[in-house]
Amino acid sequence: MDKQTIVRDIKKEVGNWPCQSDIARYLGKSRDYVMNLMNGCEYITDGKKKQYLASDVADMLMKQRVCD
């Protein structure tokens, strides 16, 4: 699976600016996992929510995949 496919799937399932809870639900993982995954990645805030760009999420997933 390539990055563009992951980006399209994320956008379809949770939108272009998913928060940590959306990403956790999408991956079927805990929010703690998402916090570690997205550590160091830029985000925007909407109240208390940290929202990440879908392409950044896909990029971090691809990096995690290489490390595992």
mmCIF file of N, CA, C and O in Angstrom:
data_model
loop_
_atom_site.group_PDB
_atom_site.id
_atom_site.type_symbol
_atom_site.label_atom_id
_atom_site.label_comp_id
_atom_site.label_asym_id
_atom_site.label_seq_id
_atom_site.Cartn_x
_atom_site.Cartn_y
_atom_site.Cartn_z
ATOM 1 N N MET A 1 0.854 -1.173 0.000
ATOM 2 C CA MET A 1 0.000 0.000 0.000
ATOM 3 C C MET A 1 0.903 1.240 0.000
ATOM 4 O O MET A 1 1.827 1.331 0.780
ATOM 5 N N ASP A 2 0.618 2.157 -0.882
ATOM 6 C CA ASP A 2 1.430 3.366 -0.959
ATOM 7 C C ASP A 2 0.778 4.510 -0.178
ATOM 8 O O ASP A 2 -0.367 4.416 0.266
ATOM 9 N N LYS A 3 1.532 5.585 -0.006
ATOM 10 C CA LYS A 3 1.081 6.713 0.814
ATOM 11 C C LYS A 3 -0.206 7.332 0.270
ATOM 12 O O LYS A 3 -1.114 7.645 1.037
ATOM 13 N N GLN A 4 -0.301 7.491 -1.040
ATOM 14 C CA GLN A 4 -1.484 8.138 -1.621
ATOM 15 C C GLN A 4 -2.752 7.333 -1.365
ATOM 16 O O GLN A 4 -3.817 7.904 -1.107
ATOM 17 N N THR A 5 -2.648 6.024 -1.403
ATOM 18 C CA THR A 5 -3.794 5.161 -1.113
ATOM 19 C C THR A 5 -4.238 5.329 0.336
ATOM 20 O O THR A 5 -5.433 5.414 0.628
ATOM 21 N N ILE A 6 -3.266 5.405 1.244
ATOM 22 C CA ILE A 6 -3.577 5.601 2.657
ATOM 23 C C ILE A 6 -4.244 6.954 2.876
ATOM 24 O O ILE A 6 -5.230 7.066 3.602
ATOM 25 N N VAL A 7 -3.724 7.999 2.233
ATOM 26 C CA VAL A 7 -4.307 9.347 2.356
ATOM 27 C C VAL A 7 -5.757 9.340 1.892
ATOM 28 O O VAL A 7 -6.640 9.870 2.570
ATOM 29 N N ARG A 8 -6.016 8.743 0.745
ATOM 30 C CA ARG A 8 -7.393 8.681 0.228
ATOM 31 C C ARG A 8 -8.318 7.944 1.186
ATOM 32 O O ARG A 8 -9.456 8.359 1.422
ATOM 33 N N ASP A 9 -7.824 6.848 1.762
ATOM 34 C CA ASP A 9 -8.641 6.065 2.685
ATOM 35 C C ASP A 9 -8.928 6.849 3.972
ATOM 36 O O ASP A 9 -10.061 6.850 4.463
ATOM 37 N N ILE A 10 -7.923 7.531 4.494
ATOM 38 C CA ILE A 10 -8.121 8.349 5.695
ATOM 39 C C ILE A 10 -9.149 9.443 5.419
ATOM 40 O O ILE A 10 -10.070 9.662 6.211
ATOM 41 N N LYS A 11 -8.996 10.142 4.296
ATOM 42 C CA LYS A 11 -9.947 11.208 3.939
ATOM 43 C C LYS A 11 -11.364 10.677 3.819
ATOM 44 O O LYS A 11 -12.321 11.317 4.255
ATOM 45 N N LYS A 12 -11.503 9.501 3.232
ATOM 46 C CA LYS A 12 -12.827 8.908 3.041
ATOM 47 C C LYS A 12 -13.445 8.513 4.383
ATOM 48 O O LYS A 12 -14.633 8.729 4.609
ATOM 49 N N GLU A 13 -12.643 7.954 5.283
ATOM 50 C CA GLU A 13 -13.163 7.437 6.548
ATOM 51 C C GLU A 13 -13.348 8.507 7.624
ATOM 52 O O GLU A 13 -14.346 8.487 8.336
ATOM 53 N N VAL A 14 -12.376 9.420 7.781
ATOM 54 C CA VAL A 14 -12.439 10.372 8.895
ATOM 55 C C VAL A 14 -12.211 11.819 8.500
ATOM 56 O O VAL A 14 -12.230 12.702 9.355
ATOM 57 N N GLY A 15 -11.976 12.111 7.233
ATOM 58 C CA GLY A 15 -11.803 13.484 6.788
ATOM 59 C C GLY A 15 -10.345 13.879 6.628
ATOM 60 O O GLY A 15 -9.442 13.113 6.926
ATOM 61 N N ASN A 16 -10.134 15.109 6.146
ATOM 62 C CA ASN A 16 -8.781 15.584 5.849
ATOM 63 C C ASN A 16 -8.027 16.049 7.091
ATOM 64 O O ASN A 16 -6.814 16.101 7.090
ATOM 65 N N TRP A 17 -8.740 16.406 8.162
ATOM 66 C CA TRP A 17 -8.113 16.891 9.402
ATOM 67 C C TRP A 17 -8.578 16.049 10.591
ATOM 68 O O TRP A 17 -9.281 16.530 11.472
ATOM 69 N N PRO A 18 -8.170 14.765 10.664
ATOM 70 C CA PRO A 18 -8.622 13.925 11.775
ATOM 71 C C PRO A 18 -7.934 14.297 13.092
ATOM 72 O O PRO A 18 -6.772 14.708 13.108
ATOM 73 N N CYS A 19 -8.679 14.154 14.181
ATOM 74 C CA CYS A 19 -8.103 14.350 15.514
ATOM 75 C C CYS A 19 -7.547 13.008 15.999
ATOM 76 O O CYS A 19 -7.701 11.981 15.330
ATOM 77 N N GLN A 20 -6.930 13.012 17.170
ATOM 78 C CA GLN A 20 -6.325 11.791 17.688
ATOM 79 C C GLN A 20 -7.354 10.675 17.854
ATOM 80 O O GLN A 20 -7.067 9.521 17.539
ATOM 81 N N SER A 21 -8.541 11.002 18.317
ATOM 82 C CA SER A 21 -9.589 9.985 18.490
ATOM 83 C C SER A 21 -10.013 9.395 17.151
ATOM 84 O O SER A 21 -10.246 8.188 17.048
ATOM 85 N N ASP A 22 -10.121 10.247 16.121
ATOM 86 C CA ASP A 22 -10.481 9.763 14.783
ATOM 87 C C ASP A 22 -9.414 8.802 14.254
ATOM 88 O O ASP A 22 -9.734 7.756 13.682
ATOM 89 N N ILE A 23 -8.158 9.170 14.447
ATOM 90 C CA ILE A 23 -7.051 8.331 13.969
ATOM 91 C C ILE A 23 -7.050 7.003 14.721
ATOM 92 O O ILE A 23 -6.882 5.940 14.112
ATOM 93 N N ALA A 24 -7.255 7.052 16.034
ATOM 94 C CA ALA A 24 -7.296 5.828 16.838
ATOM 95 C C ALA A 24 -8.418 4.904 16.375
ATOM 96 O O ALA A 24 -8.223 3.697 16.235
ATOM 97 N N ARG A 25 -9.588 5.479 16.126
ATOM 98 C CA ARG A 25 -10.727 4.688 15.646
ATOM 99 C C ARG A 25 -10.430 4.096 14.273
ATOM 100 O O ARG A 25 -10.722 2.929 14.001
ATOM 101 N N TYR A 26 -9.833 4.894 13.397
ATOM 102 C CA TYR A 26 -9.484 4.443 12.047
ATOM 103 C C TYR A 26 -8.501 3.269 12.098
ATOM 104 O O TYR A 26 -8.654 2.300 11.360
ATOM 105 N N LEU A 27 -7.508 3.365 12.982
ATOM 106 C CA LEU A 27 -6.484 2.324 13.069
ATOM 107 C C LEU A 27 -6.894 1.144 13.947
ATOM 108 O O LEU A 27 -6.267 0.084 13.896
ATOM 109 N N GLY A 28 -7.917 1.352 14.784
ATOM 110 C CA GLY A 28 -8.300 0.307 15.730
ATOM 111 C C GLY A 28 -7.294 0.188 16.865
ATOM 112 O O GLY A 28 -7.077 -0.888 17.409
ATOM 113 N N LYS A 29 -6.657 1.318 17.200
ATOM 114 C CA LYS A 29 -5.639 1.359 18.252
ATOM 115 C C LYS A 29 -6.082 2.328 19.337
ATOM 116 O O LYS A 29 -7.086 3.013 19.210
ATOM 117 N N SER A 30 -5.283 2.407 20.406
ATOM 118 C CA SER A 30 -5.589 3.322 21.504
ATOM 119 C C SER A 30 -5.112 4.733 21.172
ATOM 120 O O SER A 30 -4.282 4.939 20.288
ATOM 121 N N ARG A 31 -5.623 5.706 21.927
ATOM 122 C CA ARG A 31 -5.175 7.093 21.745
ATOM 123 C C ARG A 31 -3.718 7.245 22.157
ATOM 124 O O ARG A 31 -3.003 8.068 21.608
ATOM 125 N N ASP A 32 -3.261 6.441 23.123
ATOM 126 C CA ASP A 32 -1.846 6.471 23.520
ATOM 127 C C ASP A 32 -0.949 6.075 22.350
ATOM 128 O O ASP A 32 0.102 6.666 22.136
ATOM 129 N N TYR A 33 -1.383 5.062 21.602
ATOM 130 C CA TYR A 33 -0.627 4.645 20.419
ATOM 131 C C TYR A 33 -0.536 5.796 19.417
ATOM 132 O O TYR A 33 0.531 6.075 18.868
ATOM 133 N N VAL A 34 -1.656 6.470 19.213
ATOM 134 C CA VAL A 34 -1.698 7.590 18.267
ATOM 135 C C VAL A 34 -0.816 8.740 18.751
ATOM 136 O O VAL A 34 -0.104 9.353 17.957
ATOM 137 N N MET A 35 -0.837 9.013 20.052
ATOM 138 C CA MET A 35 0.006 10.078 20.591
ATOM 139 C C MET A 35 1.479 9.785 20.322
ATOM 140 O O MET A 35 2.236 10.675 19.926
ATOM 141 N N ASN A 36 1.897 8.531 20.504
ATOM 142 C CA ASN A 36 3.285 8.150 20.226
ATOM 143 C C ASN A 36 3.578 8.185 18.727
ATOM 144 O O ASN A 36 4.650 8.619 18.312
ATOM 145 N N LEU A 37 2.635 7.732 17.924
ATOM 146 C CA LEU A 37 2.804 7.722 16.473
ATOM 147 C C LEU A 37 2.986 9.132 15.925
ATOM 148 O O LEU A 37 3.871 9.389 15.107
ATOM 149 N N MET A 38 2.174 10.068 16.395
ATOM 150 C CA MET A 38 2.172 11.418 15.851
ATOM 151 C C MET A 38 3.106 12.370 16.600
ATOM 152 O O MET A 38 3.131 13.563 16.308
ATOM 153 N N ASN A 39 3.898 11.855 17.521
ATOM 154 C CA ASN A 39 4.838 12.675 18.286
ATOM 155 C C ASN A 39 5.801 13.398 17.345
ATOM 156 O O ASN A 39 6.422 12.782 16.489
ATOM 157 N N GLY A 40 5.871 14.709 17.479
ATOM 158 C CA GLY A 40 6.767 15.513 16.649
ATOM 159 C C GLY A 40 6.135 16.018 15.363
ATOM 160 O O GLY A 40 6.770 16.769 14.622
ATOM 161 N N CYS A 41 4.912 15.616 15.091
ATOM 162 C CA CYS A 41 4.228 16.042 13.868
ATOM 163 C C CYS A 41 3.441 17.329 14.150
ATOM 164 O O CYS A 41 2.875 17.499 15.229
ATOM 165 N N GLU A 42 3.404 18.229 13.195
ATOM 166 C CA GLU A 42 2.660 19.472 13.359
ATOM 167 C C GLU A 42 1.159 19.205 13.355
ATOM 168 O O GLU A 42 0.687 18.283 12.697
ATOM 169 N N TYR A 43 0.439 20.026 14.094
ATOM 170 C CA TYR A 43 -1.019 19.891 14.195
ATOM 171 C C TYR A 43 -1.645 21.261 14.391
ATOM 172 O O TYR A 43 -0.962 22.239 14.678
ATOM 173 N N ILE A 44 -2.958 21.309 14.202
ATOM 174 C CA ILE A 44 -3.707 22.514 14.533
ATOM 175 C C ILE A 44 -4.633 22.156 15.691
ATOM 176 O O ILE A 44 -4.944 20.986 15.909
ATOM 177 N N THR A 45 -5.033 23.158 16.447
ATOM 178 C CA THR A 45 -5.926 22.888 17.564
ATOM 179 C C THR A 45 -7.301 23.477 17.289
ATOM 180 O O THR A 45 -7.432 24.532 16.690
ATOM 181 N N ASP A 46 -8.301 22.753 17.727
ATOM 182 C CA ASP A 46 -9.684 23.198 17.657
ATOM 183 C C ASP A 46 -10.254 22.968 19.049
ATOM 184 O O ASP A 46 -10.737 21.881 19.349
ATOM 185 N N GLY A 47 -10.126 23.971 19.896
ATOM 186 C CA GLY A 47 -10.479 23.772 21.304
ATOM 187 C C GLY A 47 -9.398 22.927 21.942
ATOM 188 O O GLY A 47 -8.244 23.307 21.968
ATOM 189 N N LYS A 48 -9.770 21.753 22.408
ATOM 190 C CA LYS A 48 -8.803 20.852 23.025
ATOM 191 C C LYS A 48 -8.271 19.810 22.048
ATOM 192 O O LYS A 48 -7.316 19.104 22.352
ATOM 193 N N LYS A 49 -8.895 19.680 20.885
ATOM 194 C CA LYS A 49 -8.510 18.649 19.921
ATOM 195 C C LYS A 49 -7.253 19.029 19.154
ATOM 196 O O LYS A 49 -7.093 20.168 18.739
ATOM 197 N N LYS A 50 -6.382 18.039 18.964
ATOM 198 C CA LYS A 50 -5.244 18.192 18.069
ATOM 199 C C LYS A 50 -5.643 17.542 16.751
ATOM 200 O O LYS A 50 -5.998 16.363 16.719
ATOM 201 N N GLN A 51 -5.615 18.316 15.680
ATOM 202 C CA GLN A 51 -5.996 17.791 14.376
ATOM 203 C C GLN A 51 -4.776 17.765 13.470
ATOM 204 O O GLN A 51 -4.014 18.722 13.404
ATOM 205 N N TYR A 52 -4.616 16.653 12.779
ATOM 206 C CA TYR A 52 -3.482 16.432 11.902
ATOM 207 C C TYR A 52 -3.944 16.344 10.458
ATOM 208 O O TYR A 52 -5.048 15.868 10.177
ATOM 209 N N LEU A 53 -3.104 16.763 9.551
ATOM 210 C CA LEU A 53 -3.391 16.642 8.132
ATOM 211 C C LEU A 53 -3.309 15.169 7.739
ATOM 212 O O LEU A 53 -2.390 14.456 8.159
ATOM 213 N N ALA A 54 -4.251 14.708 6.949
ATOM 214 C CA ALA A 54 -4.313 13.295 6.572
ATOM 215 C C ALA A 54 -3.010 12.818 5.931
ATOM 216 O O ALA A 54 -2.561 11.704 6.193
ATOM 217 N N SER A 55 -2.373 13.650 5.122
ATOM 218 C CA SER A 55 -1.116 13.230 4.479
ATOM 219 C C SER A 55 0.004 13.078 5.502
ATOM 220 O O SER A 55 0.876 12.216 5.346
ATOM 221 N N ASP A 56 -0.021 13.880 6.583
ATOM 222 C CA ASP A 56 0.969 13.720 7.654
ATOM 223 C C ASP A 56 0.743 12.414 8.408
ATOM 224 O O ASP A 56 1.701 11.734 8.786
ATOM 225 N N VAL A 57 -0.515 12.070 8.630
ATOM 226 C CA VAL A 57 -0.840 10.804 9.296
ATOM 227 C C VAL A 57 -0.326 9.639 8.449
ATOM 228 O O VAL A 57 0.329 8.720 8.953
ATOM 229 N N ALA A 58 -0.590 9.692 7.146
ATOM 230 C CA ALA A 58 -0.127 8.630 6.246
ATOM 231 C C ALA A 58 1.392 8.550 6.246
ATOM 232 O O ALA A 58 1.965 7.454 6.249
ATOM 233 N N ASP A 59 2.052 9.698 6.257
ATOM 234 C CA ASP A 59 3.514 9.736 6.278
ATOM 235 C C ASP A 59 4.049 9.069 7.544
ATOM 236 O O ASP A 59 4.989 8.267 7.476
ATOM 237 N N MET A 60 3.455 9.386 8.680
ATOM 238 C CA MET A 60 3.897 8.787 9.943
ATOM 239 C C MET A 60 3.626 7.277 9.962
ATOM 240 O O MET A 60 4.439 6.507 10.484
ATOM 241 N N LEU A 61 2.519 6.850 9.371
ATOM 242 C CA LEU A 61 2.227 5.414 9.284
ATOM 243 C C LEU A 61 3.248 4.705 8.413
ATOM 244 O O LEU A 61 3.704 3.611 8.735
ATOM 245 N N MET A 62 3.634 5.334 7.308
ATOM 246 C CA MET A 62 4.639 4.740 6.426
ATOM 247 C C MET A 62 5.992 4.652 7.134
ATOM 248 O O MET A 62 6.694 3.642 7.011
ATOM 249 N N LYS A 63 6.361 5.675 7.881
ATOM 250 C CA LYS A 63 7.621 5.653 8.638
ATOM 251 C C LYS A 63 7.582 4.552 9.702
ATOM 252 O O LYS A 63 8.560 3.854 9.902
ATOM 253 N N GLN A 64 6.442 4.423 10.393
ATOM 254 C CA GLN A 64 6.288 3.393 11.417
ATOM 255 C C GLN A 64 6.403 2.003 10.789
ATOM 256 O O GLN A 64 7.007 1.115 11.373
ATOM 257 N N ARG A 65 5.875 1.858 9.616
ATOM 258 C CA ARG A 65 5.899 0.575 8.912
ATOM 259 C C ARG A 65 7.322 0.164 8.563
ATOM 260 O O ARG A 65 7.676 -0.994 8.652
ATOM 261 N N VAL A 66 8.146 1.128 8.188
ATOM 262 C CA VAL A 66 9.540 0.849 7.845
ATOM 263 C C VAL A 66 10.317 0.427 9.089
ATOM 264 O O VAL A 66 11.148 -0.468 9.037
ATOM 265 N N CYS A 67 10.007 1.057 10.240
ATOM 266 C CA CYS A 67 10.718 0.765 11.477
ATOM 267 C C CYS A 67 10.343 -0.600 12.048
ATOM 268 O O CYS A 67 11.142 -1.201 12.753
ATOM 269 N N ASP A 68 9.129 -1.062 11.810
ATOM 270 C CA ASP A 68 8.680 -2.344 12.385
ATOM 271 C C ASP A 68 9.176 -3.535 11.628
ATOM 272 O O ASP A 68 9.763 -3.656 10.723
#
